[in-house]
Amino acid sequence: MLVLIQRVSQAAVHVEGEAVGQIGPGLLALVGMEPGDTEAQLQRMAERLLGYRVFADEAGKMNRSLRDTGGGLLLVSQFTLAADTRSGMRPSFTSAAPPEEAERGFNRFVGICRENHAPGVETGRFGAHMVVSLVNDGPVTFLLRP
């Protein structure tokens, strides 16, 4: 499992012209599921995502988490994040979880995040062609692994 997080002042996901998820200040998280991701990994990643300190405190240092700020969380499934790009000129997706497994894992991850982040969790639409827009705040971008 990989999660690419971006601190945003706003972000939205559209499918066929319809906004299916949008947030104000918070985190946009692109989620790549890998074969064999476990419940423990999903739990650990949710804990890291919600607790990762990427927001400024009063002194301007990154000491506050999404939990601390109560910001929005937009989760977007992105199988291309798990691609193997080490060789050749075309990505291989053998390192990404098969669609059924990925959807189960992603949905469970969304559930865990919703259970632990009352201010709100929005999502894209699994398997759809999505148009993601964001205003990256910083820019601040990190790749998390469980």
mmCIF file of N, CA and C in Angstrom:
data_model
loop_
_atom_site.group_PDB
_atom_site.id
_atom_site.type_symbol
_atom_site.label_atom_id
_atom_site.label_comp_id
_atom_site.label_asym_id
_atom_site.label_seq_id
_atom_site.Cartn_x
_atom_site.Cartn_y
_atom_site.Cartn_z
ATOM 1 N N MET A 1 0.845 -1.181 0.000
ATOM 2 C CA MET A 1 0.000 0.000 0.000
ATOM 3 C C MET A 1 0.885 1.237 0.000
ATOM 4 N N LEU A 2 0.516 2.159 -0.855
ATOM 5 C CA LEU A 2 1.202 3.450 -0.917
ATOM 6 C C LEU A 2 0.150 4.543 -0.864
ATOM 7 N N VAL A 3 0.470 5.617 -0.178
ATOM 8 C CA VAL A 3 -0.439 6.756 -0.138
ATOM 9 C C VAL A 3 0.380 8.016 -0.363
ATOM 10 N N LEU A 4 0.069 8.719 -1.423
ATOM 11 C CA LEU A 4 0.709 9.989 -1.723
ATOM 12 C C LEU A 4 -0.207 11.080 -1.189
ATOM 13 N N ILE A 5 0.284 11.837 -0.205
ATOM 14 C CA ILE A 5 -0.551 12.881 0.389
ATOM 15 C C ILE A 5 -0.075 14.252 -0.061
ATOM 16 N N GLN A 6 -1.031 15.126 -0.259
ATOM 17 C CA GLN A 6 -0.744 16.506 -0.613
ATOM 18 C C GLN A 6 -1.572 17.403 0.291
ATOM 19 N N ARG A 7 -0.895 18.356 0.930
ATOM 20 C CA ARG A 7 -1.608 19.338 1.741
ATOM 21 C C ARG A 7 -2.258 20.321 0.780
ATOM 22 N N VAL A 8 -3.553 20.534 0.944
ATOM 23 C CA VAL A 8 -4.292 21.363 -0.004
ATOM 24 C C VAL A 8 -5.100 22.433 0.722
ATOM 25 N N SER A 9 -5.358 23.518 -0.006
ATOM 26 C CA SER A 9 -6.321 24.490 0.506
ATOM 27 C C SER A 9 -7.712 24.137 -0.007
ATOM 28 N N GLN A 10 -7.764 23.363 -1.107
ATOM 29 C CA GLN A 10 -9.013 22.788 -1.601
ATOM 30 C C GLN A 10 -8.700 21.712 -2.617
ATOM 31 N N ALA A 11 -9.617 20.767 -2.759
ATOM 32 C CA ALA A 11 -9.461 19.696 -3.748
ATOM 33 C C ALA A 11 -10.840 19.138 -4.078
ATOM 34 N N ALA A 12 -10.963 18.614 -5.294
ATOM 35 C CA ALA A 12 -12.234 18.040 -5.736
ATOM 36 C C ALA A 12 -11.977 16.927 -6.737
ATOM 37 N N VAL A 13 -12.929 16.005 -6.823
ATOM 38 C CA VAL A 13 -12.900 14.928 -7.807
ATOM 39 C C VAL A 13 -14.215 14.987 -8.577
ATOM 40 N N HIS A 14 -14.108 14.968 -9.899
ATOM 41 C CA HIS A 14 -15.281 14.964 -10.771
ATOM 42 C C HIS A 14 -15.289 13.685 -11.605
ATOM 43 N N VAL A 15 -16.468 13.123 -11.793
ATOM 44 C CA VAL A 15 -16.677 11.981 -12.672
ATOM 45 C C VAL A 15 -17.803 12.375 -13.630
ATOM 46 N N GLU A 16 -17.490 12.340 -14.911
ATOM 47 C CA GLU A 16 -18.456 12.726 -15.943
ATOM 48 C C GLU A 16 -19.096 14.075 -15.645
ATOM 49 N N GLY A 17 -18.267 15.036 -15.218
ATOM 50 C CA GLY A 17 -18.723 16.391 -14.974
ATOM 51 C C GLY A 17 -19.399 16.629 -13.636
ATOM 52 N N GLU A 18 -19.593 15.585 -12.854
ATOM 53 C CA GLU A 18 -20.255 15.701 -11.552
ATOM 54 C C GLU A 18 -19.220 15.635 -10.435
ATOM 55 N N ALA A 19 -19.306 16.575 -9.490
ATOM 56 C CA ALA A 19 -18.426 16.545 -8.319
ATOM 57 C C ALA A 19 -18.876 15.401 -7.418
ATOM 58 N N VAL A 20 -17.986 14.421 -7.218
ATOM 59 C CA VAL A 20 -18.329 13.281 -6.364
ATOM 60 C C VAL A 20 -17.663 13.383 -5.000
ATOM 61 N N GLY A 21 -16.675 14.254 -4.866
ATOM 62 C CA GLY A 21 -15.990 14.481 -3.602
ATOM 63 C C GLY A 21 -15.259 15.802 -3.643
ATOM 64 N N GLN A 22 -15.339 16.559 -2.544
ATOM 65 C CA GLN A 22 -14.600 17.815 -2.484
ATOM 66 C C GLN A 22 -14.360 18.210 -1.036
ATOM 67 N N ILE A 23 -13.236 18.885 -0.817
ATOM 68 C CA ILE A 23 -12.866 19.345 0.517
ATOM 69 C C ILE A 23 -12.291 20.757 0.429
ATOM 70 N N GLY A 24 -12.277 21.419 1.570
ATOM 71 C CA GLY A 24 -11.555 22.672 1.724
ATOM 72 C C GLY A 24 -10.164 22.341 2.228
ATOM 73 N N PRO A 25 -9.618 23.110 3.157
ATOM 74 C CA PRO A 25 -8.272 22.830 3.667
ATOM 75 C C PRO A 25 -8.167 21.425 4.263
ATOM 76 N N GLY A 26 -7.090 20.741 3.918
ATOM 77 C CA GLY A 26 -6.874 19.398 4.444
ATOM 78 C C GLY A 26 -5.885 18.629 3.615
ATOM 79 N N LEU A 27 -6.160 17.331 3.412
ATOM 80 C CA LEU A 27 -5.257 16.460 2.665
ATOM 81 C C LEU A 27 -5.988 15.755 1.527
ATOM 82 N N LEU A 28 -5.337 15.745 0.379
ATOM 83 C CA LEU A 28 -5.723 14.880 -0.738
ATOM 84 C C LEU A 28 -4.795 13.680 -0.653
ATOM 85 N N ALA A 29 -5.357 12.487 -0.635
ATOM 86 C CA ALA A 29 -4.561 11.267 -0.533
ATOM 87 C C ALA A 29 -4.856 10.366 -1.727
ATOM 88 N N LEU A 30 -3.829 10.137 -2.552
ATOM 89 C CA LEU A 30 -3.926 9.193 -3.662
ATOM 90 C C LEU A 30 -3.480 7.844 -3.131
ATOM 91 N N VAL A 31 -4.333 6.827 -3.257
ATOM 92 C CA VAL A 31 -4.125 5.539 -2.594
ATOM 93 C C VAL A 31 -3.887 4.443 -3.625
ATOM 94 N N GLY A 32 -2.732 3.789 -3.545
ATOM 95 C CA GLY A 32 -2.404 2.658 -4.405
ATOM 96 C C GLY A 32 -2.369 1.382 -3.589
ATOM 97 N N MET A 33 -3.212 0.438 -3.921
ATOM 98 C CA MET A 33 -3.262 -0.833 -3.204
ATOM 99 C C MET A 33 -2.341 -1.841 -3.889
ATOM 100 N N GLU A 34 -1.647 -2.638 -3.072
ATOM 101 C CA GLU A 34 -0.741 -3.662 -3.573
ATOM 102 C C GLU A 34 -1.264 -5.039 -3.159
ATOM 103 N N PRO A 35 -0.873 -6.085 -3.883
ATOM 104 C CA PRO A 35 -1.354 -7.430 -3.541
ATOM 105 C C PRO A 35 -1.001 -7.797 -2.101
ATOM 106 N N GLY A 36 -1.966 -8.363 -1.406
ATOM 107 C CA GLY A 36 -1.713 -8.861 -0.053
ATOM 108 C C GLY A 36 -1.761 -7.815 1.040
ATOM 109 N N ASP A 37 -2.196 -6.584 0.739
ATOM 110 C CA ASP A 37 -2.321 -5.597 1.806
ATOM 111 C C ASP A 37 -3.246 -6.156 2.886
ATOM 112 N N THR A 38 -2.815 -6.046 4.128
ATOM 113 C CA THR A 38 -3.538 -6.657 5.243
ATOM 114 C C THR A 38 -4.343 -5.628 6.034
ATOM 115 N N GLU A 39 -5.236 -6.132 6.860
ATOM 116 C CA GLU A 39 -6.006 -5.269 7.766
ATOM 117 C C GLU A 39 -5.071 -4.457 8.647
ATOM 118 N N ALA A 40 -4.014 -5.085 9.139
ATOM 119 C CA ALA A 40 -3.056 -4.373 10.000
ATOM 120 C C ALA A 40 -2.391 -3.225 9.231
ATOM 121 N N GLN A 41 -2.055 -3.443 7.964
ATOM 122 C CA GLN A 41 -1.457 -2.382 7.153
ATOM 123 C C GLN A 41 -2.449 -1.246 6.908
ATOM 124 N N LEU A 42 -3.702 -1.598 6.653
ATOM 125 C CA LEU A 42 -4.723 -0.574 6.445
ATOM 126 C C LEU A 42 -4.911 0.264 7.708
ATOM 127 N N GLN A 43 -4.963 -0.397 8.852
ATOM 128 C CA GLN A 43 -5.101 0.308 10.136
ATOM 129 C C GLN A 43 -3.901 1.223 10.378
ATOM 130 N N ARG A 44 -2.715 0.685 10.156
ATOM 131 C CA ARG A 44 -1.488 1.466 10.379
ATOM 132 C C ARG A 44 -1.438 2.667 9.449
ATOM 133 N N MET A 45 -1.806 2.477 8.182
ATOM 134 C CA MET A 45 -1.769 3.581 7.232
ATOM 135 C C MET A 45 -2.787 4.653 7.608
ATOM 136 N N ALA A 46 -3.958 4.259 8.030
ATOM 137 C CA ALA A 46 -4.960 5.239 8.460
ATOM 138 C C ALA A 46 -4.436 6.041 9.643
ATOM 139 N N GLU A 47 -3.818 5.362 10.586
ATOM 140 C CA GLU A 47 -3.239 6.036 11.758
ATOM 141 C C GLU A 47 -2.164 7.038 11.320
ATOM 142 N N ARG A 48 -1.301 6.623 10.417
ATOM 143 C CA ARG A 48 -0.241 7.514 9.925
ATOM 144 C C ARG A 48 -0.831 8.702 9.174
ATOM 145 N N LEU A 49 -1.786 8.426 8.306
ATOM 146 C CA LEU A 49 -2.395 9.477 7.494
ATOM 147 C C LEU A 49 -3.060 10.540 8.371
ATOM 148 N N LEU A 50 -3.831 10.115 9.339
ATOM 149 C CA LEU A 50 -4.550 11.056 10.194
ATOM 150 C C LEU A 50 -3.635 11.745 11.210
ATOM 151 N N GLY A 51 -2.525 11.112 11.539
ATOM 152 C CA GLY A 51 -1.626 11.660 12.550
ATOM 153 C C GLY A 51 -0.363 12.315 12.011
ATOM 154 N N TYR A 52 -0.133 12.233 10.697
ATOM 155 C CA TYR A 52 1.097 12.759 10.113
ATOM 156 C C TYR A 52 1.100 14.284 10.219
ATOM 157 N N ARG A 53 2.170 14.834 10.763
ATOM 158 C CA ARG A 53 2.225 16.268 11.059
ATOM 159 C C ARG A 53 2.755 17.054 9.861
ATOM 160 N N VAL A 54 1.828 17.619 9.094
ATOM 161 C CA VAL A 54 2.184 18.376 7.897
ATOM 162 C C VAL A 54 1.591 19.787 7.898
ATOM 163 N N PHE A 55 0.900 20.148 8.982
ATOM 164 C CA PHE A 55 0.299 21.470 9.081
ATOM 165 C C PHE A 55 1.069 22.314 10.091
ATOM 166 N N ALA A 56 1.154 23.598 9.811
ATOM 167 C CA ALA A 56 1.956 24.503 10.633
ATOM 168 C C ALA A 56 1.315 24.769 11.992
ATOM 169 N N ASP A 57 2.182 24.875 13.003
ATOM 170 C CA ASP A 57 1.745 25.318 14.326
ATOM 171 C C ASP A 57 1.912 26.841 14.391
ATOM 172 N N GLU A 58 1.770 27.394 15.579
ATOM 173 C CA GLU A 58 1.877 28.847 15.754
ATOM 174 C C GLU A 58 3.252 29.393 15.363
ATOM 175 N N ALA A 59 4.277 28.558 15.445
ATOM 176 C CA ALA A 59 5.642 28.976 15.109
ATOM 177 C C ALA A 59 5.976 28.726 13.636
ATOM 178 N N GLY A 60 5.005 28.195 12.877
ATOM 179 C CA GLY A 60 5.237 27.939 11.460
ATOM 180 C C GLY A 60 5.902 26.602 11.172
ATOM 181 N N LYS A 61 6.070 25.756 12.179
ATOM 182 C CA LYS A 61 6.679 24.430 11.982
ATOM 183 C C LYS A 61 5.588 23.389 11.737
ATOM 184 N N MET A 62 5.919 22.383 10.951
ATOM 185 C CA MET A 62 4.962 21.312 10.670
ATOM 186 C C MET A 62 4.842 20.409 11.893
ATOM 187 N N ASN A 63 3.958 20.782 12.804
ATOM 188 C CA ASN A 63 3.748 20.037 14.041
ATOM 189 C C ASN A 63 2.305 19.641 14.271
ATOM 190 N N ARG A 64 1.421 19.934 13.326
ATOM 191 C CA ARG A 64 0.006 19.627 13.504
ATOM 192 C C ARG A 64 -0.450 18.626 12.443
ATOM 193 N N SER A 65 -1.316 17.734 12.866
ATOM 194 C CA SER A 65 -1.827 16.682 11.984
ATOM 195 C C SER A 65 -3.241 17.030 11.501
ATOM 196 N N LEU A 66 -3.768 16.202 10.632
ATOM 197 C CA LEU A 66 -5.140 16.363 10.175
ATOM 198 C C LEU A 66 -6.094 16.254 11.360
ATOM 199 N N ARG A 67 -5.799 15.351 12.265
ATOM 200 C CA ARG A 67 -6.607 15.230 13.495
ATOM 201 C C ARG A 67 -6.609 16.537 14.268
ATOM 202 N N ASP A 68 -5.434 17.154 14.388
ATOM 203 C CA ASP A 68 -5.307 18.405 15.143
ATOM 204 C C ASP A 68 -6.074 19.548 14.494
ATOM 205 N N THR A 69 -6.055 19.614 13.176
ATOM 206 C CA THR A 69 -6.669 20.739 12.467
ATOM 207 C C THR A 69 -8.144 20.518 12.167
ATOM 208 N N GLY A 70 -8.582 19.257 12.140
ATOM 209 C CA GLY A 70 -9.965 18.965 11.780
ATOM 210 C C GLY A 70 -10.248 19.207 10.303
ATOM 211 N N GLY A 71 -9.200 19.191 9.489
ATOM 212 C CA GLY A 71 -9.342 19.447 8.056
ATOM 213 C C GLY A 71 -10.017 18.309 7.313
ATOM 214 N N GLY A 72 -10.300 18.555 6.046
ATOM 215 C CA GLY A 72 -10.933 17.557 5.202
ATOM 216 C C GLY A 72 -9.942 16.521 4.706
ATOM 217 N N LEU A 73 -10.461 15.373 4.327
ATOM 218 C CA LEU A 73 -9.650 14.303 3.758
ATOM 219 C C LEU A 73 -10.355 13.799 2.509
ATOM 220 N N LEU A 74 -9.663 13.875 1.381
ATOM 221 C CA LEU A 74 -10.193 13.377 0.114
ATOM 222 C C LEU A 74 -9.346 12.191 -0.308
ATOM 223 N N LEU A 75 -9.940 10.996 -0.304
ATOM 224 C CA LEU A 75 -9.250 9.760 -0.665
ATOM 225 C C LEU A 75 -9.601 9.386 -2.100
ATOM 226 N N VAL A 76 -8.568 9.162 -2.915
ATOM 227 C CA VAL A 76 -8.769 8.823 -4.323
ATOM 228 C C VAL A 76 -7.964 7.567 -4.634
ATOM 229 N N SER A 77 -8.648 6.522 -5.064
ATOM 230 C CA SER A 77 -7.969 5.296 -5.457
ATOM 231 C C SER A 77 -7.187 5.549 -6.737
ATOM 232 N N GLN A 78 -5.910 5.127 -6.744
ATOM 233 C CA GLN A 78 -5.084 5.348 -7.929
ATOM 234 C C GLN A 78 -4.126 4.175 -8.115
ATOM 235 N N PHE A 79 -4.547 3.207 -8.942
ATOM 236 C CA PHE A 79 -3.738 1.997 -9.129
ATOM 237 C C PHE A 79 -2.398 2.307 -9.778
ATOM 238 N N THR A 80 -2.302 3.379 -10.556
ATOM 239 C CA THR A 80 -1.038 3.694 -11.226
ATOM 240 C C THR A 80 0.062 4.043 -10.235
ATOM 241 N N LEU A 81 -0.310 4.424 -9.024
ATOM 242 C CA LEU A 81 0.681 4.736 -7.999
ATOM 243 C C LEU A 81 1.514 3.499 -7.651
ATOM 244 N N ALA A 82 0.914 2.326 -7.768
ATOM 245 C CA ALA A 82 1.600 1.077 -7.430
ATOM 246 C C ALA A 82 2.340 0.466 -8.622
ATOM 247 N N ALA A 83 2.439 1.180 -9.728
ATOM 248 C CA ALA A 83 3.099 0.654 -10.932
ATOM 249 C C ALA A 83 4.590 0.429 -10.695
ATOM 250 N N ASP A 84 5.128 -0.544 -11.421
ATOM 251 C CA ASP A 84 6.574 -0.794 -11.426
ATOM 252 C C ASP A 84 7.146 -0.009 -12.605
ATOM 253 N N THR A 85 7.979 0.972 -12.292
ATOM 254 C CA THR A 85 8.551 1.847 -13.333
ATOM 255 C C THR A 85 10.071 1.721 -13.414
ATOM 256 N N ARG A 86 10.606 0.647 -12.865
ATOM 257 C CA ARG A 86 12.064 0.509 -12.785
ATOM 258 C C ARG A 86 12.747 0.257 -14.111
ATOM 259 N N SER A 87 12.043 -0.256 -15.092
ATOM 260 C CA SER A 87 12.721 -0.526 -16.364
ATOM 261 C C SER A 87 11.784 -0.244 -17.531
ATOM 262 N N GLY A 88 12.377 -0.070 -18.672
ATOM 263 C CA GLY A 88 11.599 0.143 -19.886
ATOM 264 C C GLY A 88 10.985 1.516 -19.969
ATOM 265 N N MET A 89 10.145 1.684 -20.972
ATOM 266 C CA MET A 89 9.514 2.976 -21.228
ATOM 267 C C MET A 89 7.997 2.908 -21.055
ATOM 268 N N ARG A 90 7.529 1.821 -20.445
ATOM 269 C CA ARG A 90 6.105 1.662 -20.207
ATOM 270 C C ARG A 90 5.932 1.058 -18.820
ATOM 271 N N PRO A 91 5.005 1.592 -18.002
ATOM 272 C CA PRO A 91 4.831 1.042 -16.657
ATOM 273 C C PRO A 91 4.231 -0.356 -16.689
ATOM 274 N N SER A 92 4.583 -1.139 -15.687
ATOM 275 C CA SER A 92 3.993 -2.458 -15.494
ATOM 276 C C SER A 92 3.092 -2.380 -14.264
ATOM 277 N N PHE A 93 1.933 -2.995 -14.331
ATOM 278 C CA PHE A 93 1.007 -2.931 -13.213
ATOM 279 C C PHE A 93 0.921 -4.245 -12.450
ATOM 280 N N THR A 94 1.922 -5.112 -12.623
ATOM 281 C CA THR A 94 1.936 -6.381 -11.909
ATOM 282 C C THR A 94 2.098 -6.182 -10.405
ATOM 283 N N SER A 95 2.600 -5.021 -9.991
ATOM 284 C CA SER A 95 2.785 -4.752 -8.567
ATOM 285 C C SER A 95 1.565 -4.103 -7.929
ATOM 286 N N ALA A 96 0.518 -3.846 -8.715
ATOM 287 C CA ALA A 96 -0.737 -3.306 -8.190
ATOM 288 C C ALA A 96 -1.693 -4.454 -7.883
ATOM 289 N N ALA A 97 -2.504 -4.279 -6.864
ATOM 290 C CA ALA A 97 -3.489 -5.313 -6.519
ATOM 291 C C ALA A 97 -4.510 -5.456 -7.649
ATOM 292 N N PRO A 98 -4.992 -6.680 -7.891
ATOM 293 C CA PRO A 98 -6.061 -6.871 -8.883
ATOM 294 C C PRO A 98 -7.282 -6.028 -8.493
ATOM 295 N N PRO A 99 -8.080 -5.611 -9.467
ATOM 296 C CA PRO A 99 -9.191 -4.692 -9.191
ATOM 297 C C PRO A 99 -10.109 -5.087 -8.030
ATOM 298 N N GLU A 100 -10.513 -6.344 -7.956
ATOM 299 C CA GLU A 100 -11.440 -6.755 -6.893
ATOM 300 C C GLU A 100 -10.786 -6.618 -5.515
ATOM 301 N N GLU A 101 -9.550 -7.056 -5.412
ATOM 302 C CA GLU A 101 -8.818 -6.959 -4.148
ATOM 303 C C GLU A 101 -8.566 -5.496 -3.793
ATOM 304 N N ALA A 102 -8.201 -4.704 -4.784
ATOM 305 C CA ALA A 102 -7.924 -3.283 -4.552
ATOM 306 C C ALA A 102 -9.181 -2.559 -4.086
ATOM 307 N N GLU A 103 -10.309 -2.862 -4.710
ATOM 308 C CA GLU A 103 -11.553 -2.182 -4.318
ATOM 309 C C GLU A 103 -11.949 -2.545 -2.891
ATOM 310 N N ARG A 104 -11.824 -3.826 -2.540
ATOM 311 C CA ARG A 104 -12.118 -4.258 -1.161
ATOM 312 C C ARG A 104 -11.216 -3.530 -0.173
ATOM 313 N N GLY A 105 -9.913 -3.505 -0.467
ATOM 314 C CA GLY A 105 -8.963 -2.856 0.431
ATOM 315 C C GLY A 105 -9.191 -1.359 0.526
ATOM 316 N N PHE A 106 -9.438 -0.724 -0.611
ATOM 317 C CA PHE A 106 -9.676 0.721 -0.611
ATOM 318 C C PHE A 106 -10.933 1.055 0.191
ATOM 319 N N ASN A 107 -12.009 0.304 -0.040
ATOM 320 C CA ASN A 107 -13.245 0.562 0.697
ATOM 321 C C ASN A 107 -13.061 0.362 2.196
ATOM 322 N N ARG A 108 -12.294 -0.642 2.579
ATOM 323 C CA ARG A 108 -12.018 -0.859 4.006
ATOM 324 C C ARG A 108 -11.209 0.302 4.564
ATOM 325 N N PHE A 109 -10.224 0.775 3.798
ATOM 326 C CA PHE A 109 -9.400 1.904 4.222
ATOM 327 C C PHE A 109 -10.268 3.157 4.416
ATOM 328 N N VAL A 110 -11.170 3.401 3.482
ATOM 329 C CA VAL A 110 -12.090 4.535 3.604
ATOM 330 C C VAL A 110 -12.904 4.393 4.891
ATOM 331 N N GLY A 111 -13.407 3.185 5.160
ATOM 332 C CA GLY A 111 -14.186 2.946 6.374
ATOM 333 C C GLY A 111 -13.405 3.237 7.642
ATOM 334 N N ILE A 112 -12.163 2.791 7.677
ATOM 335 C CA ILE A 112 -11.317 3.031 8.850
ATOM 336 C C ILE A 112 -11.104 4.535 9.034
ATOM 337 N N CYS A 113 -10.820 5.230 7.950
ATOM 338 C CA CYS A 113 -10.604 6.678 8.037
ATOM 339 C C CYS A 113 -11.871 7.385 8.499
ATOM 340 N N ARG A 114 -13.018 6.963 8.000
ATOM 341 C CA ARG A 114 -14.290 7.584 8.418
ATOM 342 C C ARG A 114 -14.573 7.331 9.891
ATOM 343 N N GLU A 115 -14.244 6.147 10.379
ATOM 344 C CA GLU A 115 -14.443 5.831 11.797
ATOM 345 C C GLU A 115 -13.577 6.706 12.692
ATOM 346 N N ASN A 116 -12.422 7.119 12.183
ATOM 347 C CA ASN A 116 -11.440 7.819 13.011
ATOM 348 C C ASN A 116 -11.274 9.306 12.705
ATOM 349 N N HIS A 117 -12.047 9.829 11.751
ATOM 350 C CA HIS A 117 -11.921 11.253 11.418
ATOM 351 C C HIS A 117 -13.315 11.839 11.203
ATOM 352 N N ALA A 118 -13.936 12.214 12.322
ATOM 353 C CA ALA A 118 -15.314 12.713 12.309
ATOM 354 C C ALA A 118 -15.539 13.934 11.409
ATOM 355 N N PRO A 119 -14.572 14.853 11.257
ATOM 356 C CA PRO A 119 -14.849 16.032 10.426
ATOM 357 C C PRO A 119 -15.233 15.705 8.986
ATOM 358 N N GLY A 120 -14.896 14.551 8.502
ATOM 359 C CA GLY A 120 -15.363 14.187 7.177
ATOM 360 C C GLY A 120 -14.307 13.630 6.254
ATOM 361 N N VAL A 121 -14.712 12.604 5.542
ATOM 362 C CA VAL A 121 -13.861 11.955 4.554
ATOM 363 C C VAL A 121 -14.654 11.864 3.258
ATOM 364 N N GLU A 122 -14.097 12.393 2.200
ATOM 365 C CA GLU A 122 -14.707 12.344 0.883
ATOM 366 C C GLU A 122 -13.895 11.373 0.025
ATOM 367 N N THR A 123 -14.497 10.890 -1.064
ATOM 368 C CA THR A 123 -13.784 9.973 -1.953
ATOM 369 C C THR A 123 -14.091 10.293 -3.407
ATOM 370 N N GLY A 124 -13.269 9.698 -4.252
ATOM 371 C CA GLY A 124 -13.573 9.670 -5.673
ATOM 372 C C GLY A 124 -14.492 8.482 -5.917
ATOM 373 N N ARG A 125 -14.473 7.936 -7.127
ATOM 374 C CA ARG A 125 -15.282 6.759 -7.452
ATOM 375 C C ARG A 125 -14.352 5.678 -7.984
ATOM 376 N N PHE A 126 -14.259 4.578 -7.286
ATOM 377 C CA PHE A 126 -13.335 3.508 -7.629
ATOM 378 C C PHE A 126 -13.563 3.053 -9.074
ATOM 379 N N GLY A 127 -12.476 2.953 -9.829
ATOM 380 C CA GLY A 127 -12.517 2.422 -11.184
ATOM 381 C C GLY A 127 -13.000 3.384 -12.248
ATOM 382 N N ALA A 128 -13.465 4.555 -11.847
ATOM 383 C CA ALA A 128 -13.975 5.534 -12.816
ATOM 384 C C ALA A 128 -12.831 6.386 -13.352
ATOM 385 N N HIS A 129 -13.061 7.004 -14.502
ATOM 386 C CA HIS A 129 -12.133 8.022 -14.992
ATOM 387 C C HIS A 129 -12.451 9.287 -14.209
ATOM 388 N N MET A 130 -11.501 9.715 -13.389
ATOM 389 C CA MET A 130 -11.727 10.853 -12.501
ATOM 390 C C MET A 130 -10.880 12.032 -12.939
ATOM 391 N N VAL A 131 -11.423 13.210 -12.742
ATOM 392 C CA VAL A 131 -10.674 14.449 -12.942
ATOM 393 C C VAL A 131 -10.476 15.041 -11.550
ATOM 394 N N VAL A 132 -9.221 15.102 -11.125
ATOM 395 C CA VAL A 132 -8.887 15.579 -9.789
ATOM 396 C C VAL A 132 -8.298 16.978 -9.914
ATOM 397 N N SER A 133 -8.858 17.900 -9.171
ATOM 398 C CA SER A 133 -8.303 19.251 -9.135
ATOM 399 C C SER A 133 -7.917 19.572 -7.706
ATOM 400 N N LEU A 134 -6.844 20.333 -7.571
ATOM 401 C CA LEU A 134 -6.382 20.681 -6.234
ATOM 402 C C LEU A 134 -5.590 21.967 -6.261
ATOM 403 N N VAL A 135 -5.571 22.603 -5.112
ATOM 404 C CA VAL A 135 -4.671 23.720 -4.891
ATOM 405 C C VAL A 135 -3.723 23.242 -3.805
ATOM 406 N N ASN A 136 -2.503 22.886 -4.229
ATOM 407 C CA ASN A 136 -1.497 22.345 -3.319
ATOM 408 C C ASN A 136 -0.981 23.478 -2.451
ATOM 409 N N ASP A 137 -1.037 23.292 -1.154
ATOM 410 C CA ASP A 137 -0.635 24.313 -0.190
ATOM 411 C C ASP A 137 0.799 24.067 0.234
ATOM 412 N N GLY A 138 1.708 24.826 -0.310
ATOM 413 C CA GLY A 138 3.114 24.696 0.089
ATOM 414 C C GLY A 138 4.073 24.850 -1.058
ATOM 415 N N PRO A 139 4.205 23.962 -1.971
ATOM 416 C CA PRO A 139 3.586 22.627 -1.998
ATOM 417 C C PRO A 139 4.162 21.705 -0.923
ATOM 418 N N VAL A 140 3.287 20.869 -0.408
ATOM 419 C CA VAL A 140 3.678 19.872 0.588
ATOM 420 C C VAL A 140 3.149 18.534 0.104
ATOM 421 N N THR A 141 4.054 17.610 -0.218
ATOM 422 C CA THR A 141 3.698 16.303 -0.751
ATOM 423 C C THR A 141 4.608 15.250 -0.133
ATOM 424 N N PHE A 142 3.999 14.144 0.358
ATOM 425 C CA PHE A 142 4.774 13.058 0.942
ATOM 426 C C PHE A 142 4.226 11.708 0.474
ATOM 427 N N LEU A 143 5.118 10.742 0.290
ATOM 428 C CA LEU A 143 4.729 9.374 -0.008
ATOM 429 C C LEU A 143 4.816 8.554 1.269
ATOM 430 N N LEU A 144 3.679 8.000 1.684
ATOM 431 C CA LEU A 144 3.635 7.183 2.904
ATOM 432 C C LEU A 144 3.534 5.710 2.559
ATOM 433 N N ARG A 145 4.247 4.902 3.308
ATOM 434 C CA ARG A 145 4.115 3.450 3.265
ATOM 435 C C ARG A 145 3.802 3.006 4.672
ATOM 436 N N PRO A 146 3.041 1.894 4.820
ATOM 437 C CA PRO A 146 2.645 1.477 6.179
ATOM 438 C C PRO A 146 3.843 1.106 7.049
#
